[in-house]
């Protein structure tokens, strides 16, 4: 699971910044509302919250707003994160932190299990962009 969350083709340049395609680090599809505390750092520098968006189809959503989203993050999909920071070509150290609330497992009565994930990879920015399979549920 964790080894496929940040694949070698996950980082691409886009006008105005970069896109990072994140695989779900869990064994089952999860509601988008189960994601909290999403943050990204590139080369040891955090991407400011106002400079990070989640792309849901054509919509840009602030990471904190995911908890109000009705859609799902399917195991086979990549969640597309967009950062408003220009990156040079070549390799970059990328780190992603997130909390995943598992609604069908309880940590204790009345409280879902919350799993912290820290993902790191050295990713090249000189690859050909890959198509997105992030979905936007209306």
mmCIF file of N, CA and C in Angstrom:
data_model
loop_
_atom_site.group_PDB
_atom_site.id
_atom_site.type_symbol
_atom_site.label_atom_id
_atom_site.label_comp_id
_atom_site.label_asym_id
_atom_site.label_seq_id
_atom_site.Cartn_x
_atom_site.Cartn_y
_atom_site.Cartn_z
ATOM 1 N N UNK A 1 0.822 -1.196 0.000
ATOM 2 C CA UNK A 1 0.000 0.000 0.000
ATOM 3 C C UNK A 1 0.866 1.260 0.000
ATOM 4 N N UNK A 2 1.740 1.368 0.988
ATOM 5 C CA UNK A 2 2.536 2.585 1.103
ATOM 6 C C UNK A 2 3.509 2.753 -0.049
ATOM 7 N N UNK A 3 4.037 1.647 -0.558
ATOM 8 C CA UNK A 3 5.022 1.760 -1.629
ATOM 9 C C UNK A 3 4.405 2.233 -2.941
ATOM 10 N N UNK A 4 3.099 2.130 -3.107
ATOM 11 C CA UNK A 4 2.460 2.603 -4.331
ATOM 12 C C UNK A 4 1.737 3.935 -4.146
ATOM 13 N N UNK A 5 1.791 4.506 -2.958
ATOM 14 C CA UNK A 5 1.111 5.781 -2.721
ATOM 15 C C UNK A 5 1.781 6.921 -3.486
ATOM 16 N N UNK A 6 3.105 6.915 -3.560
ATOM 17 C CA UNK A 6 3.840 7.913 -4.346
ATOM 18 C C UNK A 6 4.684 7.168 -5.376
ATOM 19 N N UNK A 7 4.083 6.922 -6.530
ATOM 20 C CA UNK A 7 4.789 6.219 -7.593
ATOM 21 C C UNK A 7 5.808 7.152 -8.245
ATOM 22 N N UNK A 8 6.699 6.589 -9.031
ATOM 23 C CA UNK A 8 7.755 7.385 -9.656
ATOM 24 C C UNK A 8 7.233 8.411 -10.659
ATOM 25 N N UNK A 9 6.001 8.227 -11.155
ATOM 26 C CA UNK A 9 5.423 9.181 -12.105
ATOM 27 C C UNK A 9 4.456 10.157 -11.427
ATOM 28 N N UNK A 10 4.508 10.272 -10.103
ATOM 29 C CA UNK A 10 3.516 11.046 -9.346
ATOM 30 C C UNK A 10 3.659 12.559 -9.474
ATOM 31 N N UNK A 11 4.840 13.062 -9.773
ATOM 32 C CA UNK A 11 5.099 14.503 -9.783
ATOM 33 C C UNK A 11 5.233 15.019 -11.210
ATOM 34 N N UNK A 12 4.409 16.009 -11.562
ATOM 35 C CA UNK A 12 4.490 16.622 -12.886
ATOM 36 C C UNK A 12 4.374 18.139 -12.767
ATOM 37 N N UNK A 13 4.957 18.820 -13.724
ATOM 38 C CA UNK A 13 4.868 20.279 -13.776
ATOM 39 C C UNK A 13 3.597 20.674 -14.519
ATOM 40 N N UNK A 14 2.956 21.728 -14.040
ATOM 41 C CA UNK A 14 1.796 22.318 -14.702
ATOM 42 C C UNK A 14 2.008 23.820 -14.700
ATOM 43 N N UNK A 15 1.311 24.553 -15.568
ATOM 44 C CA UNK A 15 1.445 26.005 -15.532
ATOM 45 C C UNK A 15 1.094 26.527 -14.133
ATOM 46 N N UNK A 16 1.993 27.250 -13.548
ATOM 47 C CA UNK A 16 1.755 27.814 -12.228
ATOM 48 C C UNK A 16 2.238 26.970 -11.073
ATOM 49 N N UNK A 17 2.771 25.760 -11.350
ATOM 50 C CA UNK A 17 3.239 24.956 -10.230
ATOM 51 C C UNK A 17 3.452 23.496 -10.565
ATOM 52 N N UNK A 18 2.932 22.633 -9.704
ATOM 53 C CA UNK A 18 3.115 21.192 -9.891
ATOM 54 C C UNK A 18 1.849 20.455 -9.503
ATOM 55 N N UNK A 19 1.744 19.222 -10.005
ATOM 56 C CA UNK A 19 0.702 18.294 -9.577
ATOM 57 C C UNK A 19 1.376 17.079 -8.975
ATOM 58 N N UNK A 20 0.776 16.572 -7.925
ATOM 59 C CA UNK A 20 1.258 15.376 -7.255
ATOM 60 C C UNK A 20 0.093 14.398 -7.181
ATOM 61 N N UNK A 21 0.281 13.216 -7.749
ATOM 62 C CA UNK A 21 -0.769 12.202 -7.772
ATOM 63 C C UNK A 21 -0.504 11.202 -6.652
ATOM 64 N N UNK A 22 -1.439 11.165 -5.725
ATOM 65 C CA UNK A 22 -1.281 10.383 -4.502
ATOM 66 C C UNK A 22 -2.205 9.180 -4.516
ATOM 67 N N UNK A 23 -1.630 8.005 -4.343
ATOM 68 C CA UNK A 23 -2.428 6.790 -4.232
ATOM 69 C C UNK A 23 -2.913 6.602 -2.805
ATOM 70 N N UNK A 24 -4.047 5.981 -2.652
ATOM 71 C CA UNK A 24 -4.634 5.743 -1.344
ATOM 72 C C UNK A 24 -3.784 4.736 -0.569
ATOM 73 N N UNK A 25 -3.279 5.122 0.611
ATOM 74 C CA UNK A 25 -2.451 4.201 1.392
ATOM 75 C C UNK A 25 -3.290 3.316 2.311
ATOM 76 N N UNK A 26 -4.334 2.743 1.784
ATOM 77 C CA UNK A 26 -5.238 1.913 2.578
ATOM 78 C C UNK A 26 -5.766 0.796 1.702
ATOM 79 N N UNK A 27 -6.349 -0.235 2.291
ATOM 80 C CA UNK A 27 -6.752 -1.427 1.558
ATOM 81 C C UNK A 27 -8.119 -1.336 0.911
ATOM 82 N N UNK A 28 -8.914 -0.311 1.271
ATOM 83 C CA UNK A 28 -10.260 -0.152 0.724
ATOM 84 C C UNK A 28 -10.484 1.281 0.288
ATOM 85 N N UNK A 29 -11.393 1.459 -0.651
ATOM 86 C CA UNK A 29 -11.793 2.814 -1.045
ATOM 87 C C UNK A 29 -12.355 3.535 0.177
ATOM 88 N N UNK A 30 -12.154 4.852 0.219
ATOM 89 C CA UNK A 30 -12.562 5.646 1.378
ATOM 90 C C UNK A 30 -13.314 6.891 0.922
ATOM 91 N N UNK A 31 -14.259 7.366 1.736
ATOM 92 C CA UNK A 31 -14.908 8.642 1.405
ATOM 93 C C UNK A 31 -13.877 9.773 1.470
ATOM 94 N N UNK A 32 -14.013 10.750 0.580
ATOM 95 C CA UNK A 32 -13.128 11.914 0.643
ATOM 96 C C UNK A 32 -13.212 12.601 1.995
ATOM 97 N N UNK A 33 -14.368 12.505 2.631
ATOM 98 C CA UNK A 33 -14.564 13.144 3.933
ATOM 99 C C UNK A 33 -13.729 12.498 5.036
ATOM 100 N N UNK A 34 -13.090 11.380 4.749
ATOM 101 C CA UNK A 34 -12.259 10.720 5.759
ATOM 102 C C UNK A 34 -10.834 11.273 5.799
ATOM 103 N N UNK A 35 -10.508 12.213 4.908
ATOM 104 C CA UNK A 35 -9.156 12.773 4.829
ATOM 105 C C UNK A 35 -9.082 14.058 5.636
ATOM 106 N N UNK A 36 -8.065 14.154 6.488
ATOM 107 C CA UNK A 36 -7.855 15.369 7.278
ATOM 108 C C UNK A 36 -6.351 15.631 7.384
ATOM 109 N N UNK A 37 -6.006 16.855 7.722
ATOM 110 C CA UNK A 37 -4.615 17.194 7.984
ATOM 111 C C UNK A 37 -3.674 16.992 6.820
ATOM 112 N N UNK A 38 -4.144 17.163 5.595
ATOM 113 C CA UNK A 38 -3.329 16.932 4.405
ATOM 114 C C UNK A 38 -2.298 18.045 4.244
ATOM 115 N N UNK A 39 -1.034 17.655 4.162
ATOM 116 C CA UNK A 39 0.024 18.637 3.928
ATOM 117 C C UNK A 39 1.094 18.027 3.035
ATOM 118 N N UNK A 40 1.797 18.901 2.310
ATOM 119 C CA UNK A 40 2.831 18.483 1.361
ATOM 120 C C UNK A 40 4.076 19.335 1.596
ATOM 121 N N UNK A 41 5.227 18.704 1.530
ATOM 122 C CA UNK A 41 6.511 19.411 1.567
ATOM 123 C C UNK A 41 7.332 18.954 0.366
ATOM 124 N N UNK A 42 8.013 19.891 -0.261
ATOM 125 C CA UNK A 42 8.894 19.582 -1.385
ATOM 126 C C UNK A 42 10.274 20.103 -1.032
ATOM 127 N N UNK A 43 11.259 19.214 -1.079
ATOM 128 C CA UNK A 43 12.638 19.547 -0.725
ATOM 129 C C UNK A 43 12.720 20.167 0.671
ATOM 130 N N UNK A 44 11.930 19.642 1.591
ATOM 131 C CA UNK A 44 11.972 20.077 2.980
ATOM 132 C C UNK A 44 11.206 21.347 3.291
ATOM 133 N N UNK A 45 10.560 21.950 2.291
ATOM 134 C CA UNK A 45 9.811 23.191 2.488
ATOM 135 C C UNK A 45 8.324 22.895 2.308
ATOM 136 N N UNK A 46 7.545 23.179 3.340
ATOM 137 C CA UNK A 46 6.115 22.918 3.278
ATOM 138 C C UNK A 46 5.411 23.809 2.279
ATOM 139 N N UNK A 47 4.431 23.253 1.599
ATOM 140 C CA UNK A 47 3.584 24.033 0.704
ATOM 141 C C UNK A 47 2.528 24.695 1.593
ATOM 142 N N UNK A 48 2.433 26.002 1.516
ATOM 143 C CA UNK A 48 1.492 26.743 2.355
ATOM 144 C C UNK A 48 0.063 26.288 2.078
ATOM 145 N N UNK A 49 -0.782 26.265 3.123
ATOM 146 C CA UNK A 49 -2.171 25.813 2.922
ATOM 147 C C UNK A 49 -2.909 26.552 1.806
ATOM 148 N N UNK A 50 -2.669 27.832 1.632
ATOM 149 C CA UNK A 50 -3.323 28.580 0.566
ATOM 150 C C UNK A 50 -2.772 28.291 -0.816
ATOM 151 N N UNK A 51 -1.663 27.569 -0.889
ATOM 152 C CA UNK A 51 -1.035 27.234 -2.167
ATOM 153 C C UNK A 51 -1.232 25.771 -2.545
ATOM 154 N N UNK A 52 -2.068 25.059 -1.791
ATOM 155 C CA UNK A 52 -2.306 23.646 -2.053
ATOM 156 C C UNK A 52 -3.795 23.422 -2.283
ATOM 157 N N UNK A 53 -4.106 22.740 -3.372
ATOM 158 C CA UNK A 53 -5.497 22.406 -3.704
ATOM 159 C C UNK A 53 -5.587 20.927 -4.036
ATOM 160 N N UNK A 54 -6.782 20.388 -3.906
ATOM 161 C CA UNK A 54 -7.080 19.036 -4.366
ATOM 162 C C UNK A 54 -7.960 19.202 -5.593
ATOM 163 N N UNK A 55 -7.576 18.550 -6.680
ATOM 164 C CA UNK A 55 -8.329 18.629 -7.917
ATOM 165 C C UNK A 55 -9.348 17.492 -7.943
ATOM 166 N N UNK A 56 -10.620 17.856 -7.968
ATOM 167 C CA UNK A 56 -11.701 16.877 -8.085
ATOM 168 C C UNK A 56 -12.376 17.125 -9.420
ATOM 169 N N UNK A 57 -11.904 16.399 -10.437
ATOM 170 C CA UNK A 57 -12.355 16.692 -11.796
ATOM 171 C C UNK A 57 -11.887 18.097 -12.133
ATOM 172 N N UNK A 58 -12.784 18.971 -12.582
ATOM 173 C CA UNK A 58 -12.385 20.340 -12.927
ATOM 174 C C UNK A 58 -12.367 21.292 -11.726
ATOM 175 N N UNK A 59 -12.791 20.813 -10.550
ATOM 176 C CA UNK A 59 -12.880 21.687 -9.374
ATOM 177 C C UNK A 59 -11.617 21.653 -8.529
ATOM 178 N N UNK A 60 -11.252 22.834 -8.004
ATOM 179 C CA UNK A 60 -10.172 22.945 -7.028
ATOM 180 C C UNK A 60 -10.809 23.049 -5.650
ATOM 181 N N UNK A 61 -10.377 22.191 -4.745
ATOM 182 C CA UNK A 61 -10.931 22.163 -3.397
ATOM 183 C C UNK A 61 -9.790 22.331 -2.404
ATOM 184 N N UNK A 62 -9.983 23.185 -1.416
ATOM 185 C CA UNK A 62 -8.987 23.332 -0.359
ATOM 186 C C UNK A 62 -8.943 22.018 0.419
ATOM 187 N N UNK A 63 -7.768 21.543 0.816
ATOM 188 C CA UNK A 63 -7.687 20.264 1.528
ATOM 189 C C UNK A 63 -8.598 20.175 2.756
ATOM 190 N N UNK A 64 -8.755 21.252 3.496
ATOM 191 C CA UNK A 64 -9.613 21.232 4.683
ATOM 192 C C UNK A 64 -11.088 21.047 4.315
ATOM 193 N N UNK A 65 -11.459 21.383 3.081
ATOM 194 C CA UNK A 65 -12.846 21.264 2.641
ATOM 195 C C UNK A 65 -13.210 19.836 2.224
ATOM 196 N N UNK A 66 -12.247 18.932 2.186
ATOM 197 C CA UNK A 66 -12.534 17.550 1.787
ATOM 198 C C UNK A 66 -13.525 16.886 2.736
ATOM 199 N N UNK A 67 -13.525 17.294 3.985
ATOM 200 C CA UNK A 67 -14.421 16.650 4.952
ATOM 201 C C UNK A 67 -15.889 16.924 4.648
ATOM 202 N N UNK A 68 -16.171 17.890 3.782
ATOM 203 C CA UNK A 68 -17.551 18.173 3.383
ATOM 204 C C UNK A 68 -17.886 17.589 2.004
ATOM 205 N N UNK A 69 -16.944 16.900 1.379
ATOM 206 C CA UNK A 69 -17.148 16.347 0.038
ATOM 207 C C UNK A 69 -17.895 15.021 0.093
ATOM 208 N N UNK A 70 -18.847 14.800 -0.829
ATOM 209 C CA UNK A 70 -19.610 13.558 -0.835
ATOM 210 C C UNK A 70 -18.942 12.407 -1.602
ATOM 211 N N UNK A 71 -17.868 12.682 -2.323
ATOM 212 C CA UNK A 71 -17.281 11.667 -3.202
ATOM 213 C C UNK A 71 -16.401 10.659 -2.487
ATOM 214 N N UNK A 72 -15.788 9.806 -3.296
ATOM 215 C CA UNK A 72 -14.947 8.723 -2.794
ATOM 216 C C UNK A 72 -13.557 8.782 -3.402
ATOM 217 N N UNK A 73 -12.586 8.290 -2.658
ATOM 218 C CA UNK A 73 -11.216 8.076 -3.131
ATOM 219 C C UNK A 73 -11.103 6.568 -3.330
ATOM 220 N N UNK A 74 -11.142 6.164 -4.589
ATOM 221 C CA UNK A 74 -11.110 4.747 -4.907
ATOM 222 C C UNK A 74 -9.671 4.236 -4.919
ATOM 223 N N UNK A 75 -9.501 2.989 -4.549
ATOM 224 C CA UNK A 75 -8.172 2.395 -4.431
ATOM 225 C C UNK A 75 -7.376 2.542 -5.730
ATOM 226 N N UNK A 76 -8.025 2.399 -6.876
ATOM 227 C CA UNK A 76 -7.314 2.455 -8.154
ATOM 228 C C UNK A 76 -7.046 3.889 -8.619
ATOM 229 N N UNK A 77 -7.611 4.886 -7.943
ATOM 230 C CA UNK A 77 -7.454 6.283 -8.356
ATOM 231 C C UNK A 77 -6.268 6.957 -7.683
ATOM 232 N N UNK A 78 -5.872 8.046 -8.278
ATOM 233 C CA UNK A 78 -4.856 8.939 -7.700
ATOM 234 C C UNK A 78 -5.554 10.234 -7.341
ATOM 235 N N UNK A 79 -5.369 10.661 -6.116
ATOM 236 C CA UNK A 79 -5.883 11.954 -5.685
ATOM 237 C C UNK A 79 -4.885 12.998 -6.177
ATOM 238 N N UNK A 80 -5.342 13.960 -6.962
ATOM 239 C CA UNK A 80 -4.446 14.937 -7.574
ATOM 240 C C UNK A 80 -4.359 16.168 -6.679
ATOM 241 N N UNK A 81 -3.144 16.432 -6.199
ATOM 242 C CA UNK A 81 -2.860 17.614 -5.388
ATOM 243 C C UNK A 81 -2.130 18.608 -6.276
ATOM 244 N N UNK A 82 -2.535 19.868 -6.205
ATOM 245 C CA UNK A 82 -1.889 20.891 -7.012
ATOM 246 C C UNK A 82 -1.241 21.913 -6.090
ATOM 247 N N UNK A 83 0.043 22.131 -6.303
ATOM 248 C CA UNK A 83 0.790 23.120 -5.532
ATOM 249 C C UNK A 83 1.137 24.310 -6.393
ATOM 250 N N UNK A 84 1.002 25.500 -5.847
ATOM 251 C CA UNK A 84 1.320 26.719 -6.588
ATOM 252 C C UNK A 84 2.759 27.128 -6.303
ATOM 253 N N UNK A 85 3.660 26.257 -6.684
ATOM 254 C CA UNK A 85 5.085 26.532 -6.537
ATOM 255 C C UNK A 85 5.797 25.960 -7.751
ATOM 256 N N UNK A 86 6.556 26.797 -8.428
ATOM 257 C CA UNK A 86 7.344 26.327 -9.570
ATOM 258 C C UNK A 86 8.502 25.483 -9.053
ATOM 259 N N UNK A 87 8.711 24.353 -9.699
ATOM 260 C CA UNK A 87 9.806 23.461 -9.340
ATOM 261 C C UNK A 87 10.731 23.301 -10.533
ATOM 262 N N UNK A 88 12.012 23.192 -10.262
ATOM 263 C CA UNK A 88 12.978 22.959 -11.331
ATOM 264 C C UNK A 88 12.874 21.516 -11.804
ATOM 265 N N UNK A 89 13.337 21.280 -13.022
ATOM 266 C CA UNK A 89 13.365 19.908 -13.542
ATOM 267 C C UNK A 89 14.324 19.088 -12.700
ATOM 268 N N UNK A 90 14.131 17.782 -12.710
ATOM 269 C CA UNK A 90 15.011 16.894 -11.966
ATOM 270 C C UNK A 90 14.336 16.359 -10.715
ATOM 271 N N UNK A 91 15.121 15.692 -9.877
ATOM 272 C CA UNK A 91 14.538 15.034 -8.705
ATOM 273 C C UNK A 91 14.231 16.006 -7.556
ATOM 274 N N UNK A 92 13.168 15.654 -6.817
ATOM 275 C CA UNK A 92 12.746 16.422 -5.649
ATOM 276 C C UNK A 92 12.334 15.455 -4.548
ATOM 277 N N UNK A 93 12.656 15.812 -3.309
ATOM 278 C CA UNK A 93 12.205 15.045 -2.159
ATOM 279 C C UNK A 93 10.805 15.520 -1.805
ATOM 280 N N UNK A 94 9.844 14.609 -1.852
ATOM 281 C CA UNK A 94 8.443 14.943 -1.610
ATOM 282 C C UNK A 94 7.972 14.193 -0.368
ATOM 283 N N UNK A 95 7.266 14.904 0.505
ATOM 284 C CA UNK A 95 6.675 14.290 1.693
ATOM 285 C C UNK A 95 5.211 14.705 1.784
ATOM 286 N N UNK A 96 4.367 13.756 2.123
ATOM 287 C CA UNK A 96 2.936 14.003 2.294
ATOM 288 C C UNK A 96 2.530 13.449 3.656
ATOM 289 N N UNK A 97 1.796 14.262 4.397
ATOM 290 C CA UNK A 97 1.219 13.824 5.668
ATOM 291 C C UNK A 97 -0.287 13.941 5.575
ATOM 292 N N UNK A 98 -0.982 12.967 6.142
ATOM 293 C CA UNK A 98 -2.443 13.028 6.192
ATOM 294 C C UNK A 98 -2.946 12.125 7.302
ATOM 295 N N UNK A 99 -4.142 12.429 7.748
ATOM 296 C CA UNK A 99 -4.860 11.582 8.681
ATOM 297 C C UNK A 99 -5.998 10.935 7.911
ATOM 298 N N UNK A 100 -6.171 9.648 8.095
ATOM 299 C CA UNK A 100 -7.248 8.925 7.430
ATOM 300 C C UNK A 100 -8.174 8.363 8.509
ATOM 301 N N UNK A 101 -9.398 8.872 8.515
ATOM 302 C CA UNK A 101 -10.390 8.406 9.482
ATOM 303 C C UNK A 101 -11.145 7.232 8.867
ATOM 304 N N UNK A 102 -11.039 6.078 9.491
ATOM 305 C CA UNK A 102 -11.649 4.860 8.970
ATOM 306 C C UNK A 102 -13.012 4.702 9.645
ATOM 307 N N UNK A 103 -14.097 5.051 8.942
ATOM 308 C CA UNK A 103 -15.403 5.123 9.596
ATOM 309 C C UNK A 103 -15.965 3.783 10.053
ATOM 310 N N UNK A 104 -15.512 2.688 9.470
ATOM 311 C CA UNK A 104 -16.058 1.385 9.824
ATOM 312 C C UNK A 104 -15.226 0.658 10.891
ATOM 313 N N UNK A 105 -14.154 1.291 11.375
ATOM 314 C CA UNK A 105 -13.359 0.741 12.471
ATOM 315 C C UNK A 105 -13.345 1.759 13.610
ATOM 316 N N UNK A 106 -13.541 1.293 14.831
ATOM 317 C CA UNK A 106 -13.582 2.203 15.964
ATOM 318 C C UNK A 106 -12.298 2.107 16.780
ATOM 319 N N UNK A 107 -11.789 3.279 17.193
ATOM 320 C CA UNK A 107 -10.661 3.323 18.113
ATOM 321 C C UNK A 107 -11.169 3.017 19.516
ATOM 322 N N UNK A 108 -12.324 3.568 19.820
ATOM 323 C CA UNK A 108 -13.078 3.278 21.038
ATOM 324 C C UNK A 108 -14.522 3.643 20.738
ATOM 325 N N UNK A 109 -15.473 3.232 21.573
ATOM 326 C CA UNK A 109 -16.890 3.446 21.238
ATOM 327 C C UNK A 109 -17.206 4.889 20.840
ATOM 328 N N UNK A 110 -17.842 5.013 19.678
ATOM 329 C CA UNK A 110 -18.258 6.318 19.176
ATOM 330 C C UNK A 110 -17.176 7.131 18.494
ATOM 331 N N UNK A 111 -15.993 6.569 18.324
ATOM 332 C CA UNK A 111 -14.888 7.311 17.717
ATOM 333 C C UNK A 111 -14.218 6.451 16.645
ATOM 334 N N UNK A 112 -14.166 6.968 15.399
ATOM 335 C CA UNK A 112 -13.536 6.171 14.337
ATOM 336 C C UNK A 112 -12.028 6.061 14.552
ATOM 337 N N UNK A 113 -11.471 5.021 13.998
ATOM 338 C CA UNK A 113 -10.027 4.844 14.003
ATOM 339 C C UNK A 113 -9.414 5.931 13.110
ATOM 340 N N UNK A 114 -8.408 6.636 13.599
ATOM 341 C CA UNK A 114 -7.714 7.661 12.828
ATOM 342 C C UNK A 114 -6.265 7.206 12.661
ATOM 343 N N UNK A 115 -5.866 7.041 11.410
ATOM 344 C CA UNK A 115 -4.521 6.572 11.096
ATOM 345 C C UNK A 115 -3.680 7.707 10.524
ATOM 346 N N UNK A 116 -2.526 7.998 11.129
ATOM 347 C CA UNK A 116 -1.635 9.004 10.552
ATOM 348 C C UNK A 116 -0.738 8.346 9.494
ATOM 349 N N UNK A 117 -0.589 9.005 8.360
ATOM 350 C CA UNK A 117 0.297 8.522 7.314
ATOM 351 C C UNK A 117 1.338 9.586 6.998
ATOM 352 N N UNK A 118 2.582 9.146 6.872
ATOM 353 C CA UNK A 118 3.674 9.999 6.410
ATOM 354 C C UNK A 118 4.308 9.260 5.240
ATOM 355 N N UNK A 119 4.251 9.867 4.067
ATOM 356 C CA UNK A 119 4.772 9.255 2.846
ATOM 357 C C UNK A 119 5.916 10.102 2.321
ATOM 358 N N UNK A 120 6.986 9.462 1.914
ATOM 359 C CA UNK A 120 8.145 10.171 1.356
ATOM 360 C C UNK A 120 8.633 9.457 0.109
ATOM 361 N N UNK A 121 9.097 10.247 -0.841
ATOM 362 C CA UNK A 121 9.703 9.674 -2.048
ATOM 363 C C UNK A 121 10.566 10.734 -2.717
ATOM 364 N N UNK A 122 11.568 10.283 -3.418
ATOM 365 C CA UNK A 122 12.367 11.170 -4.273
ATOM 366 C C UNK A 122 11.810 10.984 -5.674
ATOM 367 N N UNK A 123 11.207 12.060 -6.189
ATOM 368 C CA UNK A 123 10.485 11.979 -7.460
ATOM 369 C C UNK A 123 11.092 12.923 -8.483
ATOM 370 N N UNK A 124 11.185 12.464 -9.713
ATOM 371 C CA UNK A 124 11.680 13.301 -10.798
ATOM 372 C C UNK A 124 10.553 14.122 -11.399
ATOM 373 N N UNK A 125 10.892 15.339 -11.798
ATOM 374 C CA UNK A 125 9.902 16.221 -12.420
ATOM 375 C C UNK A 125 10.047 16.232 -13.936
ATOM 376 N N UNK A 126 10.908 15.411 -14.468
ATOM 377 C CA UNK A 126 11.140 15.427 -15.907
ATOM 378 C C UNK A 126 10.388 14.327 -16.634
ATOM 379 N N UNK A 127 9.386 13.761 -16.030
ATOM 380 C CA UNK A 127 8.608 12.700 -16.666
ATOM 381 C C UNK A 127 7.442 13.291 -17.451
ATOM 382 N N UNK A 128 6.901 12.495 -18.353
ATOM 383 C CA UNK A 128 5.735 12.891 -19.128
ATOM 384 C C UNK A 128 4.519 12.847 -18.197
ATOM 385 N N UNK A 129 3.672 13.875 -18.217
ATOM 386 C CA UNK A 129 2.482 13.853 -17.356
ATOM 387 C C UNK A 129 1.599 12.635 -17.639
ATOM 388 N N UNK A 130 1.017 12.091 -16.583
ATOM 389 C CA UNK A 130 0.123 10.946 -16.719
ATOM 390 C C UNK A 130 -1.312 11.421 -16.564
ATOM 391 N N UNK A 131 -2.270 10.732 -17.180
ATOM 392 C CA UNK A 131 -3.653 11.175 -17.052
ATOM 393 C C UNK A 131 -4.163 10.980 -15.625
ATOM 394 N N UNK A 132 -5.102 11.830 -15.246
ATOM 395 C CA UNK A 132 -5.714 11.753 -13.930
ATOM 396 C C UNK A 132 -6.897 10.817 -13.973
ATOM 397 N N UNK A 133 -7.106 10.100 -12.906
ATOM 398 C CA UNK A 133 -8.324 9.329 -12.778
ATOM 399 C C UNK A 133 -9.098 9.766 -11.550
ATOM 400 N N UNK A 134 -8.752 10.937 -10.986
ATOM 401 C CA UNK A 134 -9.532 11.475 -9.875
ATOM 402 C C UNK A 134 -10.938 11.731 -10.365
ATOM 403 N N UNK A 135 -11.899 11.462 -9.517
ATOM 404 C CA UNK A 135 -13.296 11.567 -9.914
ATOM 405 C C UNK A 135 -13.959 12.708 -9.176
ATOM 406 N N UNK A 136 -14.946 13.263 -9.797
ATOM 407 C CA UNK A 136 -15.764 14.302 -9.184
ATOM 408 C C UNK A 136 -17.189 13.785 -9.172
ATOM 409 N N UNK A 137 -17.679 13.488 -7.996
ATOM 410 C CA UNK A 137 -19.024 12.953 -7.870
ATOM 411 C C UNK A 137 -19.986 14.113 -7.687
ATOM 412 N N UNK A 138 -20.967 14.222 -8.576
ATOM 413 C CA UNK A 138 -21.928 15.320 -8.499
ATOM 414 C C UNK A 138 -22.997 15.035 -7.467
#
